[in-house]
Coordinates of C-alpha atoms in Angstrom, one line a residue:
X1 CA -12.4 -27.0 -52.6
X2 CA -10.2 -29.7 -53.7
X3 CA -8.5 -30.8 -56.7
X4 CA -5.7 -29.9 -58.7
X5 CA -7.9 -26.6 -60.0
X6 CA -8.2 -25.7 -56.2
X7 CA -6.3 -22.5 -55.9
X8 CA -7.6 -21.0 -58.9
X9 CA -11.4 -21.9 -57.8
X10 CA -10.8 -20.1 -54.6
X11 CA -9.1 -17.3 -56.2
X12 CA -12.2 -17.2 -58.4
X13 CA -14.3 -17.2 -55.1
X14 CA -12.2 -14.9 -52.9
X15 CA -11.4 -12.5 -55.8
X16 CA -15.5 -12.0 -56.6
X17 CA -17.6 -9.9 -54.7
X18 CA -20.2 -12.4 -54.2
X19 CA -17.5 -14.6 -52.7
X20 CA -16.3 -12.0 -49.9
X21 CA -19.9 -11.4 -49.2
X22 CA -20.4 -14.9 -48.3
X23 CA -17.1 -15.3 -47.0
X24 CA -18.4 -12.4 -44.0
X25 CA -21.9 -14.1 -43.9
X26 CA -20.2 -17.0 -43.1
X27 CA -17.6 -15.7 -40.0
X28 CA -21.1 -13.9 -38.7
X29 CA -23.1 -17.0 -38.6
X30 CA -19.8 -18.8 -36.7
X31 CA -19.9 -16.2 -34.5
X32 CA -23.2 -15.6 -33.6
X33 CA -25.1 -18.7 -31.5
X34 CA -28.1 -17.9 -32.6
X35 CA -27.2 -19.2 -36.5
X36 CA -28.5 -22.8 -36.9
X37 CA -26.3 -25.7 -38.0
X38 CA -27.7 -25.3 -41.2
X39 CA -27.2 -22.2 -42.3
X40 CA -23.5 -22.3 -41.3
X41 CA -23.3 -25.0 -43.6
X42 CA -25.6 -23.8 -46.5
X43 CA -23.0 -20.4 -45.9
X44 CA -19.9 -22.6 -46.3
X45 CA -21.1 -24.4 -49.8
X46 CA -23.0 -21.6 -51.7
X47 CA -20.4 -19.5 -52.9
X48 CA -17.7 -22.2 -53.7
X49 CA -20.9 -23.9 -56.1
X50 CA -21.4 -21.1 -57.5
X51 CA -18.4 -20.9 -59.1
X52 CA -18.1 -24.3 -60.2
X53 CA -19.8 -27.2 -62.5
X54 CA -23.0 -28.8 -62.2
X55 CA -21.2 -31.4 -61.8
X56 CA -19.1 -30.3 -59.0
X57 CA -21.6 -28.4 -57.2
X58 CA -23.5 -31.9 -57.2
X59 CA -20.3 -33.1 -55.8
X60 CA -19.6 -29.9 -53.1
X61 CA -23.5 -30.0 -51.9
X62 CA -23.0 -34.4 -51.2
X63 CA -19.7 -33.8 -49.2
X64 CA -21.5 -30.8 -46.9
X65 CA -24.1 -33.4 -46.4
X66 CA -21.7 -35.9 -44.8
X67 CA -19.9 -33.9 -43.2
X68 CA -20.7 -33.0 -39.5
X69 CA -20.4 -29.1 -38.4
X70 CA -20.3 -28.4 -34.5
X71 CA -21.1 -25.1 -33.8
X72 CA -20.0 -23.6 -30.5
X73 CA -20.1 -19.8 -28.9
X74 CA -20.8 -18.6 -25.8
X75 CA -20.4 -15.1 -24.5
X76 CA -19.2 -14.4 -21.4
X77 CA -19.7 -10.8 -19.6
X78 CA -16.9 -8.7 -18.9
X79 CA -15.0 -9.7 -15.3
X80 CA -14.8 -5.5 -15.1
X81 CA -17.6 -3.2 -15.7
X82 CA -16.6 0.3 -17.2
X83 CA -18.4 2.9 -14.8
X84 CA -17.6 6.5 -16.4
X85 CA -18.6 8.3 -13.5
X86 CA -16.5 6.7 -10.7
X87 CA -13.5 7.1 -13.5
X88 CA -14.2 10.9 -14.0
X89 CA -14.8 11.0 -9.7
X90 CA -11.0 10.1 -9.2
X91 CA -9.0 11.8 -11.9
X92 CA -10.0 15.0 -10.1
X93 CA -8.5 13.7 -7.0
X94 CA -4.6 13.9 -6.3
X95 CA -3.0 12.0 -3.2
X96 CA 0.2 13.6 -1.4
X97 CA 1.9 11.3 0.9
X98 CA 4.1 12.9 3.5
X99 CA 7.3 10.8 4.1
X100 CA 7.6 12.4 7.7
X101 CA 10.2 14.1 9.5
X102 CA 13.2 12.2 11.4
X103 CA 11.2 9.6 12.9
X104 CA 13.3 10.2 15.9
X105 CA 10.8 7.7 17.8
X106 CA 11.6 4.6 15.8
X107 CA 15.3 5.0 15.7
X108 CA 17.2 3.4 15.4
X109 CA 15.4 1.7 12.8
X110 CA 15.6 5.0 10.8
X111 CA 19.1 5.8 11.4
X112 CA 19.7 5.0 7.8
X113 CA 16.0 4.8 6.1
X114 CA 13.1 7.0 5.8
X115 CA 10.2 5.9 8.2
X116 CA 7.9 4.9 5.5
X117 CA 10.5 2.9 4.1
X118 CA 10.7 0.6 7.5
X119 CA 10.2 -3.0 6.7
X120 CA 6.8 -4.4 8.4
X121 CA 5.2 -8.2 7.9
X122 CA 8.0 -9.8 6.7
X123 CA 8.1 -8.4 2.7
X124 CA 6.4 -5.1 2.7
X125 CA 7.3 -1.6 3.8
X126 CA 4.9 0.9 5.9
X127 CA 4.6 2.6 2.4
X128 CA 3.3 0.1 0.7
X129 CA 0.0 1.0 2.4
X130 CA -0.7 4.2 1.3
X131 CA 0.1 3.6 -1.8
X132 CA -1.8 0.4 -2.4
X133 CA -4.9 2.0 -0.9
X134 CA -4.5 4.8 -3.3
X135 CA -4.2 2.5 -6.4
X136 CA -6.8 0.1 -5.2
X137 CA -9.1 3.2 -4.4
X138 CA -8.7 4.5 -8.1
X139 CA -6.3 7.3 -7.1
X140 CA -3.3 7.2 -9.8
X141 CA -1.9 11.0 -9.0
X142 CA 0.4 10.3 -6.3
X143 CA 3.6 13.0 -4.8
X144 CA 5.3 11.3 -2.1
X145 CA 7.3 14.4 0.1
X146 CA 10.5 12.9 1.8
X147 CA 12.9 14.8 3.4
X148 CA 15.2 12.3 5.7
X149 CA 17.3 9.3 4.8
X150 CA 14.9 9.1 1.3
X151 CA 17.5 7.2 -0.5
X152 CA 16.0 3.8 0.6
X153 CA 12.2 5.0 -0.1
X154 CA 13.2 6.4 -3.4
X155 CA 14.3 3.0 -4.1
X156 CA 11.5 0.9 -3.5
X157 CA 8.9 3.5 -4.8
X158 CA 11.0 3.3 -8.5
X159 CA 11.1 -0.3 -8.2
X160 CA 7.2 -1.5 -7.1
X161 CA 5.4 1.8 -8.3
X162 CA 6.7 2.8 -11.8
X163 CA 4.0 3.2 -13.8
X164 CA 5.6 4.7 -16.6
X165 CA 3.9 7.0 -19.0
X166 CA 0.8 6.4 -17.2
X167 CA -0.6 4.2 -19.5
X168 CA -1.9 1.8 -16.6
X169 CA -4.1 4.8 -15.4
X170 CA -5.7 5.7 -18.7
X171 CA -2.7 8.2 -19.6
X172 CA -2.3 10.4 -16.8
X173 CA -1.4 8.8 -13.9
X174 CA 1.8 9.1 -12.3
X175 CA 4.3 8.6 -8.7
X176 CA 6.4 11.3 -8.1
X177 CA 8.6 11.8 -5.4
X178 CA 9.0 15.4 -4.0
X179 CA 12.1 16.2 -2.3
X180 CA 12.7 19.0 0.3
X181 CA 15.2 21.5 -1.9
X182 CA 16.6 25.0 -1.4
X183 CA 15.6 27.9 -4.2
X184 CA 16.2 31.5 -4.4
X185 CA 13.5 32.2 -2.5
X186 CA 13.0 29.3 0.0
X187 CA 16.4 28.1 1.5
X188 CA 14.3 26.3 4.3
X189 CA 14.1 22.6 4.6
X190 CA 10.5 21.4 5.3
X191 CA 9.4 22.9 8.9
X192 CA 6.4 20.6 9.5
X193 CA 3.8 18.7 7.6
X194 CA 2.2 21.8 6.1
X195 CA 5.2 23.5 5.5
X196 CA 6.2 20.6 3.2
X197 CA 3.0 20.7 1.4
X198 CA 3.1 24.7 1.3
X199 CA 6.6 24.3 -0.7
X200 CA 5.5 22.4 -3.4
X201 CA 1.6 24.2 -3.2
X202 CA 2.9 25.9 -6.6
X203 CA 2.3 22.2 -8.4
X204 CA -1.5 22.3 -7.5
X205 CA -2.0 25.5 -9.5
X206 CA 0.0 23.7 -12.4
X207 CA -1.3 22.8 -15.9
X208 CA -0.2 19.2 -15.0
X209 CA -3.5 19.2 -12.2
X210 CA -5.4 21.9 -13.9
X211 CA -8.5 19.1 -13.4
X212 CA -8.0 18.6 -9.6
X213 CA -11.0 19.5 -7.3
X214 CA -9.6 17.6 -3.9
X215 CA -6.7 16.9 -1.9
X216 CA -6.0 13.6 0.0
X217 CA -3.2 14.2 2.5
X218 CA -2.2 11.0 3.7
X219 CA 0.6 9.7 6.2
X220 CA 3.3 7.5 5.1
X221 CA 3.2 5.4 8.7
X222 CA 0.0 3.7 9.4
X223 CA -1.3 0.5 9.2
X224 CA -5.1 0.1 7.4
X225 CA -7.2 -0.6 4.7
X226 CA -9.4 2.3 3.2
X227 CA -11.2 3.1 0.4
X228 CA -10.2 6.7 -0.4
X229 CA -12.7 7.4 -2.5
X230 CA -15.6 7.1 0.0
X231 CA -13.7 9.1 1.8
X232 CA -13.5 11.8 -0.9
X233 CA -17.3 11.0 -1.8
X234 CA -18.2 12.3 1.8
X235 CA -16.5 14.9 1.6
X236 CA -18.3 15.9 -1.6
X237 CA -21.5 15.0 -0.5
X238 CA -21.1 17.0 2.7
X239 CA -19.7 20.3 0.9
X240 CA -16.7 20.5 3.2
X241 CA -13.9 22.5 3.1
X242 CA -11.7 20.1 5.1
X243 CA -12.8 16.3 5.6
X244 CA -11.3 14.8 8.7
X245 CA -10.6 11.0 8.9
X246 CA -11.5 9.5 12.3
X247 CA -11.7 6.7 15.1
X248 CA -13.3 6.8 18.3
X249 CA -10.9 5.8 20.9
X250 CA -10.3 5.4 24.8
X251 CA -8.7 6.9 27.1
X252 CA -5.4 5.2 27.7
X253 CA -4.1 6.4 24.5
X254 CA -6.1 9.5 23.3
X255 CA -3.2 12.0 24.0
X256 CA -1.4 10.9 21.7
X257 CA -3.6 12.1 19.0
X258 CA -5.2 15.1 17.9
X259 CA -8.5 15.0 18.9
X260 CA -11.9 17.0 18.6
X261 CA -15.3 17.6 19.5
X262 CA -18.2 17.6 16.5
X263 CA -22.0 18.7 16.3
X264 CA -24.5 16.1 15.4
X265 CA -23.9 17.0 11.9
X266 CA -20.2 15.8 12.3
X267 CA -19.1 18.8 11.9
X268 CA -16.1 20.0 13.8
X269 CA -16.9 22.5 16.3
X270 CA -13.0 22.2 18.2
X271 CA -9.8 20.6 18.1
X272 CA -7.0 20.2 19.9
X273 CA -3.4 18.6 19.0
X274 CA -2.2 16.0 21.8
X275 CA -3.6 17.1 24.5
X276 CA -0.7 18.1 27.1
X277 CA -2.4 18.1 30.4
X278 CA -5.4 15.6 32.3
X279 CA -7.4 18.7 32.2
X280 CA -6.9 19.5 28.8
X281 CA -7.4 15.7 27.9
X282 CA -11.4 15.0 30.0
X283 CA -12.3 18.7 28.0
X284 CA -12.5 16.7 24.7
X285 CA -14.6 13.8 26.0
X286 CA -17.7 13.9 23.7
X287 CA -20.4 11.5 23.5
X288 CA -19.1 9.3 20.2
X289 CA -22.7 7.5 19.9
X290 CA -22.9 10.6 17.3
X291 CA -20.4 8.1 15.2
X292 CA -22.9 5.4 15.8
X293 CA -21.5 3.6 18.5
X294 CA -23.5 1.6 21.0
X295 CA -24.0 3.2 24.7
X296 CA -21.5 0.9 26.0
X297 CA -18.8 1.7 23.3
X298 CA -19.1 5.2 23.8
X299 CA -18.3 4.7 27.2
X300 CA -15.6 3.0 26.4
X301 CA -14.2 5.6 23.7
X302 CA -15.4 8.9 24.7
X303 CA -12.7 10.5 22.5
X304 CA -12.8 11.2 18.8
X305 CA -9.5 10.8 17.6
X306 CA -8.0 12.2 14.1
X307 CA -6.0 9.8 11.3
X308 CA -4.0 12.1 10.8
X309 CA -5.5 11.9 7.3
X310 CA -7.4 14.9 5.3
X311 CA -9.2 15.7 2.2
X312 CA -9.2 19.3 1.3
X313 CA -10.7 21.3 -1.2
X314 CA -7.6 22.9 -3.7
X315 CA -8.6 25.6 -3.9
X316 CA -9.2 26.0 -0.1
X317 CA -5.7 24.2 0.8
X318 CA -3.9 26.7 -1.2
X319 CA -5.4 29.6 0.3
X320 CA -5.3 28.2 3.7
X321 CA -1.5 27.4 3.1
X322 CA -0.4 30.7 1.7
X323 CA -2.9 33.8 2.5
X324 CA -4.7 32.8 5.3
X325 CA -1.9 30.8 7.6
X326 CA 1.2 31.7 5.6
X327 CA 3.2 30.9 8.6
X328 CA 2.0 27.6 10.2
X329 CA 3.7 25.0 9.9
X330 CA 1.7 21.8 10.6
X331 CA -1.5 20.9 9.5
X332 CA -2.8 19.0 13.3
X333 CA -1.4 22.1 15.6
X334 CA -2.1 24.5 13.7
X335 CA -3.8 24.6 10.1
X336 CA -6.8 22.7 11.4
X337 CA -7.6 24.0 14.9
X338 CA -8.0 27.3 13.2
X339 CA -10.2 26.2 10.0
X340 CA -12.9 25.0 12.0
X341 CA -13.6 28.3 13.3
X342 CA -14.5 29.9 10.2
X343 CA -14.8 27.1 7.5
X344 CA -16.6 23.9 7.2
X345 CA -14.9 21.4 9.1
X346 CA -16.2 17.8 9.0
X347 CA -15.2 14.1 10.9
X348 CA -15.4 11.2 8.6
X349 CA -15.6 8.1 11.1
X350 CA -13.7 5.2 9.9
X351 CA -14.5 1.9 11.7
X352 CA -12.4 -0.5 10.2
X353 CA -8.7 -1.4 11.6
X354 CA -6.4 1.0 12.3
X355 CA -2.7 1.8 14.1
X356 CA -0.4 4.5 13.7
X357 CA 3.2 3.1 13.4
X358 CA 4.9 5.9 15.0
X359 CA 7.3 4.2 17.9
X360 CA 9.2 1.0 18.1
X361 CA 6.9 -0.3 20.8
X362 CA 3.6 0.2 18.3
X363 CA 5.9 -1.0 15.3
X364 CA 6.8 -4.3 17.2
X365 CA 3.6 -4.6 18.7
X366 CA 1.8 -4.4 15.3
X367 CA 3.9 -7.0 13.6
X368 CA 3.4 -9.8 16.1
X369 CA -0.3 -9.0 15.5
X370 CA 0.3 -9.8 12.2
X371 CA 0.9 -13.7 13.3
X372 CA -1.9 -14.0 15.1
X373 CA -5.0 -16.9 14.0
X374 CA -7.0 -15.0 12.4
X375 CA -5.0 -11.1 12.3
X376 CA -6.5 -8.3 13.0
X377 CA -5.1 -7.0 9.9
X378 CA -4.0 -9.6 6.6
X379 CA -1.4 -7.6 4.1
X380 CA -3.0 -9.6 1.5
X381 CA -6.9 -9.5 0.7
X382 CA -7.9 -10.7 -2.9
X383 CA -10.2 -7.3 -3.4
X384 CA -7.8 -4.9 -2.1
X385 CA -4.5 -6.1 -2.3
X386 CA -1.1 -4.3 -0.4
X387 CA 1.0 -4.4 -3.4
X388 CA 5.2 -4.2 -2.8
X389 CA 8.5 -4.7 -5.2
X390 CA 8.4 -7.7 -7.5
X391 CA 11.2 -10.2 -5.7
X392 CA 12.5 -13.1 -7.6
X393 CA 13.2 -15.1 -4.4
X394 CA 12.7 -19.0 -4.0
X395 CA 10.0 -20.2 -1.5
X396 CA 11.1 -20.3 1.8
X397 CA 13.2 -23.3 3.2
X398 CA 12.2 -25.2 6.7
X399 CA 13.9 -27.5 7.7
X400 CA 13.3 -30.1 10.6
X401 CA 11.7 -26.8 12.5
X402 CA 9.1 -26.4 15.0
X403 CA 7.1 -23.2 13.5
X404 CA 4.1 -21.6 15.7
X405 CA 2.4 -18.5 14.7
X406 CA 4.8 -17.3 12.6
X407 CA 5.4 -15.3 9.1
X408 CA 7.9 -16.4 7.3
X409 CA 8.5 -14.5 4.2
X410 CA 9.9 -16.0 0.4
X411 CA 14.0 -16.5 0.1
X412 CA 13.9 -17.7 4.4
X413 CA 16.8 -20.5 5.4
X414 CA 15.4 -22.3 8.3
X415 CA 16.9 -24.8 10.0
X416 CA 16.4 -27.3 12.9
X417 CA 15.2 -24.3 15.3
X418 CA 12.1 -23.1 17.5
X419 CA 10.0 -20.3 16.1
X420 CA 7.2 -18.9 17.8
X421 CA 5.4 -15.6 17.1
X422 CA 7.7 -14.4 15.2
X423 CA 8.2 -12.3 12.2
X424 CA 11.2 -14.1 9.8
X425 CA 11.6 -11.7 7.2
X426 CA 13.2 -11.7 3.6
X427 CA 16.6 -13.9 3.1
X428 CA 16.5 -14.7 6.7
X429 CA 19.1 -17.4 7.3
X430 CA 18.7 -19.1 10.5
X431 CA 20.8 -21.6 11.8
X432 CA 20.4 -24.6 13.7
X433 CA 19.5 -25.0 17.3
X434 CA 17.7 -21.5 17.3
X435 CA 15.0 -20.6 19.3
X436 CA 13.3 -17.0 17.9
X437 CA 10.1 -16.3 20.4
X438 CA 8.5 -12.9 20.6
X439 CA 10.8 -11.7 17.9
X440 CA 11.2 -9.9 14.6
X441 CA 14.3 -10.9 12.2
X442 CA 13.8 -8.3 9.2
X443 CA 16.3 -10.5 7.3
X444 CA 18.8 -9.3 4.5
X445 CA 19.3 -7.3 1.3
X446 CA 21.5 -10.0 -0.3
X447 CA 22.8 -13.6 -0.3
X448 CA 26.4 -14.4 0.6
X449 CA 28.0 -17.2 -1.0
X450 CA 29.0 -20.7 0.8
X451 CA 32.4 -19.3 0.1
X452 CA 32.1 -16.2 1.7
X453 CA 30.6 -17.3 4.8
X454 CA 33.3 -20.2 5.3
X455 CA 35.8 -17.3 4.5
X456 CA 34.5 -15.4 7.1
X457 CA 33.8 -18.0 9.4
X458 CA 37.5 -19.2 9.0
X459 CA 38.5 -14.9 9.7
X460 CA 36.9 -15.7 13.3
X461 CA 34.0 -12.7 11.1
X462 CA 30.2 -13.5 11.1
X463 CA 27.9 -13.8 8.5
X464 CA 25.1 -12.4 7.7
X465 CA 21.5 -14.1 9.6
X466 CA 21.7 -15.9 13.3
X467 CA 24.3 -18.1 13.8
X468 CA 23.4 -21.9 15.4
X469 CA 22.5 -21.7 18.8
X470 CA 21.5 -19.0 19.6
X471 CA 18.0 -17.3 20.8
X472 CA 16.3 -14.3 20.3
X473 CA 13.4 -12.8 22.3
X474 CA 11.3 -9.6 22.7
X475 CA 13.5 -8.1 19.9
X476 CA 13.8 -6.7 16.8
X477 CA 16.9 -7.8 14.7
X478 CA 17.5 -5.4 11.5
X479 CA 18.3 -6.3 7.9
X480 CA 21.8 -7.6 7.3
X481 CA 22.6 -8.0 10.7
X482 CA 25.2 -10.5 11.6
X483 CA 24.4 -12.8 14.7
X484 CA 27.1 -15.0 15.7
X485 CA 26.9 -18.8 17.5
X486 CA 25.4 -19.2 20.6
X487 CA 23.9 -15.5 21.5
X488 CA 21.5 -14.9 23.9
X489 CA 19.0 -11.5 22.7
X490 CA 17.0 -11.6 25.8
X491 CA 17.1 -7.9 27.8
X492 CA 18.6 -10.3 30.7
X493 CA 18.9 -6.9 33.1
X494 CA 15.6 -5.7 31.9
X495 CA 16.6 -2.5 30.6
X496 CA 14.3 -0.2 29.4
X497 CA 16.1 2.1 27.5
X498 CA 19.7 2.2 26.1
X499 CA 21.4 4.0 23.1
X500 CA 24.6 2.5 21.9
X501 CA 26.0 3.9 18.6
X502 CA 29.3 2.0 19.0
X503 CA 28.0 -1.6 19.1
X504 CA 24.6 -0.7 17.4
X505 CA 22.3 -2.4 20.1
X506 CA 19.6 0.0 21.2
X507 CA 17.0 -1.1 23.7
X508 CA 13.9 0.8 23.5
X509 CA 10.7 0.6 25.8
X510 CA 12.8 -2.9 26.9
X511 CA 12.6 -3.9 23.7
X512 CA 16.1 -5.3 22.2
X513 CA 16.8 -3.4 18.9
X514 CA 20.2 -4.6 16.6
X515 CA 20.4 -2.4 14.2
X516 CA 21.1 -2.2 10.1
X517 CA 24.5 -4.0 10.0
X518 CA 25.8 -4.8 13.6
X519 CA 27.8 -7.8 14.7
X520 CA 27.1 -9.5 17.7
X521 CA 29.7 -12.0 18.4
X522 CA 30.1 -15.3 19.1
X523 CA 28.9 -16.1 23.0
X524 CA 27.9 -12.9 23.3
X525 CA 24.5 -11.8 25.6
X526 CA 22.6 -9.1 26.0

């Protein structure tokens, strides 16, 4: 409408029934791509000539003609499609991580952090796993149980899992960490992995998880990919008490792991913790084409191994925990073996890629894997993501380097050096002339200033990162380390084993180990 009478006429058209009536008509027919061209426009005149002149309306109705009217909508479908079921399926499921006990085997790379809180692939820590499998698996009640050196893991949880009032999970998710604690009645720490989860059993029973049906137990140091919840599905599905995850394997590791022996049902009929003797070990061989493996990969993995991962019923974990083995203490040695015999024990196989992180060797083993063209195992995976703490960090800077199957992770400072297989972790600051091979820098916690590394450089100190010059093989160099000019990290006596609190160089299974914060000076070889 136009004309000096124009905000009276669409006061007059707004203000009248007939005019909002239209007025809706007209943001349906815009809306909806069935509505011709025509009627949009027939929409958009009527109830403005209605309230006018002949005269006007003769006017209105020759302008409408003239003027051209492109009509656009599409409608997409939604990118995610709401399945009720699947949603009501995991909000009766609740996830307990444990943190784990001393982690005596990968010191002394837990001498001041929690084992799941160990950096792995550059930017992520071995927690990160769990908990991204959980929240890509639809799990969003998490308890994380730490015990040792949790300050770290505490740290990273509050920082890359805070979700708040749960909002992200409909309302009633949440990521709570569970500390061992004294009461009045319980002045123990945690005694083993049941005993830990036997402590805070009382929270299972709470209003908070009145709506839980399962139990995933799940180990803060391993390295996979797994959806939990066809995990949990099976065990549903199956009607087990306890749901077992796991792997067929061969004989050169299988004492290491608990392992049993299942009925062609899958369900387990023994098992035995880490076998201690040969004897003991070739009495679990079973024929693993039950998993459905192929003649010749049975052979080749005649053990069942477990994950070290469960799914228990809650109401049968708490009565397992505190009436019916009030005083065992870990859920492999002892829990376990004696559920099968009277309650329905089942193996879930898993078949996709899977390590347990549990001794420097494995943990430097598994990283260099990680460099590998293609990797057995990729952190990131557009479906199922491994999800860390948000970094503001710059891209990483090369410079005039020779890089071979390598990770080198955001915030790096490369320069004029050699790396090859190698793991170059966050804020790594590597000098010129280096040559890192076989190797794992874990980088630093912070920058230092240009001024405080000339200030300690003129102090005869050393900064923090590897100083020019120097080269670093089958070794693991910790976070904030300081690595002077010209060292030479390369086991040159071939030691297999060492423990030196004083200096902070550790060599375990020969492999080189500088720990959290040490200084090795200038010159200086190892």
């Amino acid at each position: 409408v136009r004309g000096p009478n124009r905000h009276s006429k669409m006061a007059t058209m707004y203000g009248s029934r007939q005019g909002l009536r239209a007025s809706a008509q007209r943001r349906e027919a815009v809306a909806s791509p069935r509505v011709s061209q025509a009627s949009v426009l027939a929409g958009s005149v009527t109830p403005v000539a209605q309230g006018l002149s002949n005269k006007a309306q003769r006017s209105a109705c020759a302008r409408s003609r003239s003027t051209v009217v492109n009509v656009k909508a599409m409608i997409e479908a939604p990118t995610l499609k709401y399945e009720p079921n699947t949603r009501t399926r995991s909000n009766t499921v609740l996830a307990i991580i444990l943190g784990g006990g001393a982690g005596s085997r990968l010191f002394p790379l837990t001498k001041t952090r929690a084992k799941p809180a160990v950096p792995i692939g550059g930017a992520y820590r071995l927690i990160d796993v769990p908990m991204s499998n959980c929240i890509n698996s639809g799990i969003s009640k998490i308890y994380i149980l730490t015990q040792f050196n949790s300050t770290s893991l505490n740290r990273h949880l509050g920082r890359a899992y805070n979700m708040g009032s749960g909002v992200r999970f409909g309302g009633d998710g949440f990521v709570e960490v569970l500390a061992a604690t004294q009461t009045p009645t319980d002045k123990e720490w945690f005694q083993g992995t049941a005993d830990a989860v036997r402590q805070y059993s009382w929270l299972l029973s709470d209003v908070k998880n009145r709506a839980i049906e399962d139990v995933v137990i799940l180990s803060g140091d391993h390295l996979y990919r797994m959806d939990y919840m066809k995990f949990v599905n099976y065990h549903r599905e199956t009607d087990a008490d306890v749901t077992i995850g796991c792997i067929p394997y061969g004989s050169d590791r299988a004492k290491e792991f608990g392992l049993m022996k299942i009925d062609d049902n899958r369900r387990v009929m023994s098992f035995a913790e880490k076998p201690k003797t040969a004897e003991a070990l070739n009495a679990m061989k079973v024929d693993t084409t039950v998993l459905g493996l192929t003649p010749e990969e049975a052979k080749e993995k005649p053990y069942i191994a477990s994950m070290g991962i469960y799914v228990f019923k809650k109401d049968v974990l708490i009565k397992l925990l505190n009436e019916s083995f009030a005083k065992a203490n870990d859920f492999g040695g002892e829990i376990i073996p004696e559920a099968a015999k009277n309650h329905n024990v089942v193996a879930y196989p898993f078949y996709g890629y899977w390590e347990d992180i549990g001794t420097v060797k494995s943990f430097f083993e598994e990283n260099l894997k990680l460099c590998r063209h293609p990797a057995e195992f990729e952190f990131y995976d557009p479906q199922s993501p491994i999800y860390t703490s948000p970094r503001v960090l710059p891209p990483a800077h090369i410079e005039n380097c020779k890089v071979t199957d390598a990770i080198v992770a955001q915030g790096a400072y490369v320069h004029d050096s050699t790396i090859s297989n190698a793991v170059v972790g966050l804020r790594s600051i590597i000098g010129k002339g280096c040559t890192i091979q076989d190797a794992m820098v874990m980088g630093a916690d912070f920058y230092e200033s240009d001024d405080q590394r000339a200030a300690l450089l003129a102090s005869g100190g050393v900064p923090i990162g590897i100083g020019a010059g120097s080269v670093i093989t089958n070794a693991i160099i910790d976070k904030n380390a300081r690595i002077g000019k010209n060292v030479k990290i390369i086991n040159k006596e071939g030691i297999n084993e060492r423990m030196d609190d004083n200096t902070g160089i550790y060599i375990r299974s020969g492999i080189v180990v500088v720990s959290k914060g040490a200084t090795v000076a200038d010159n200086t070889v190892i």
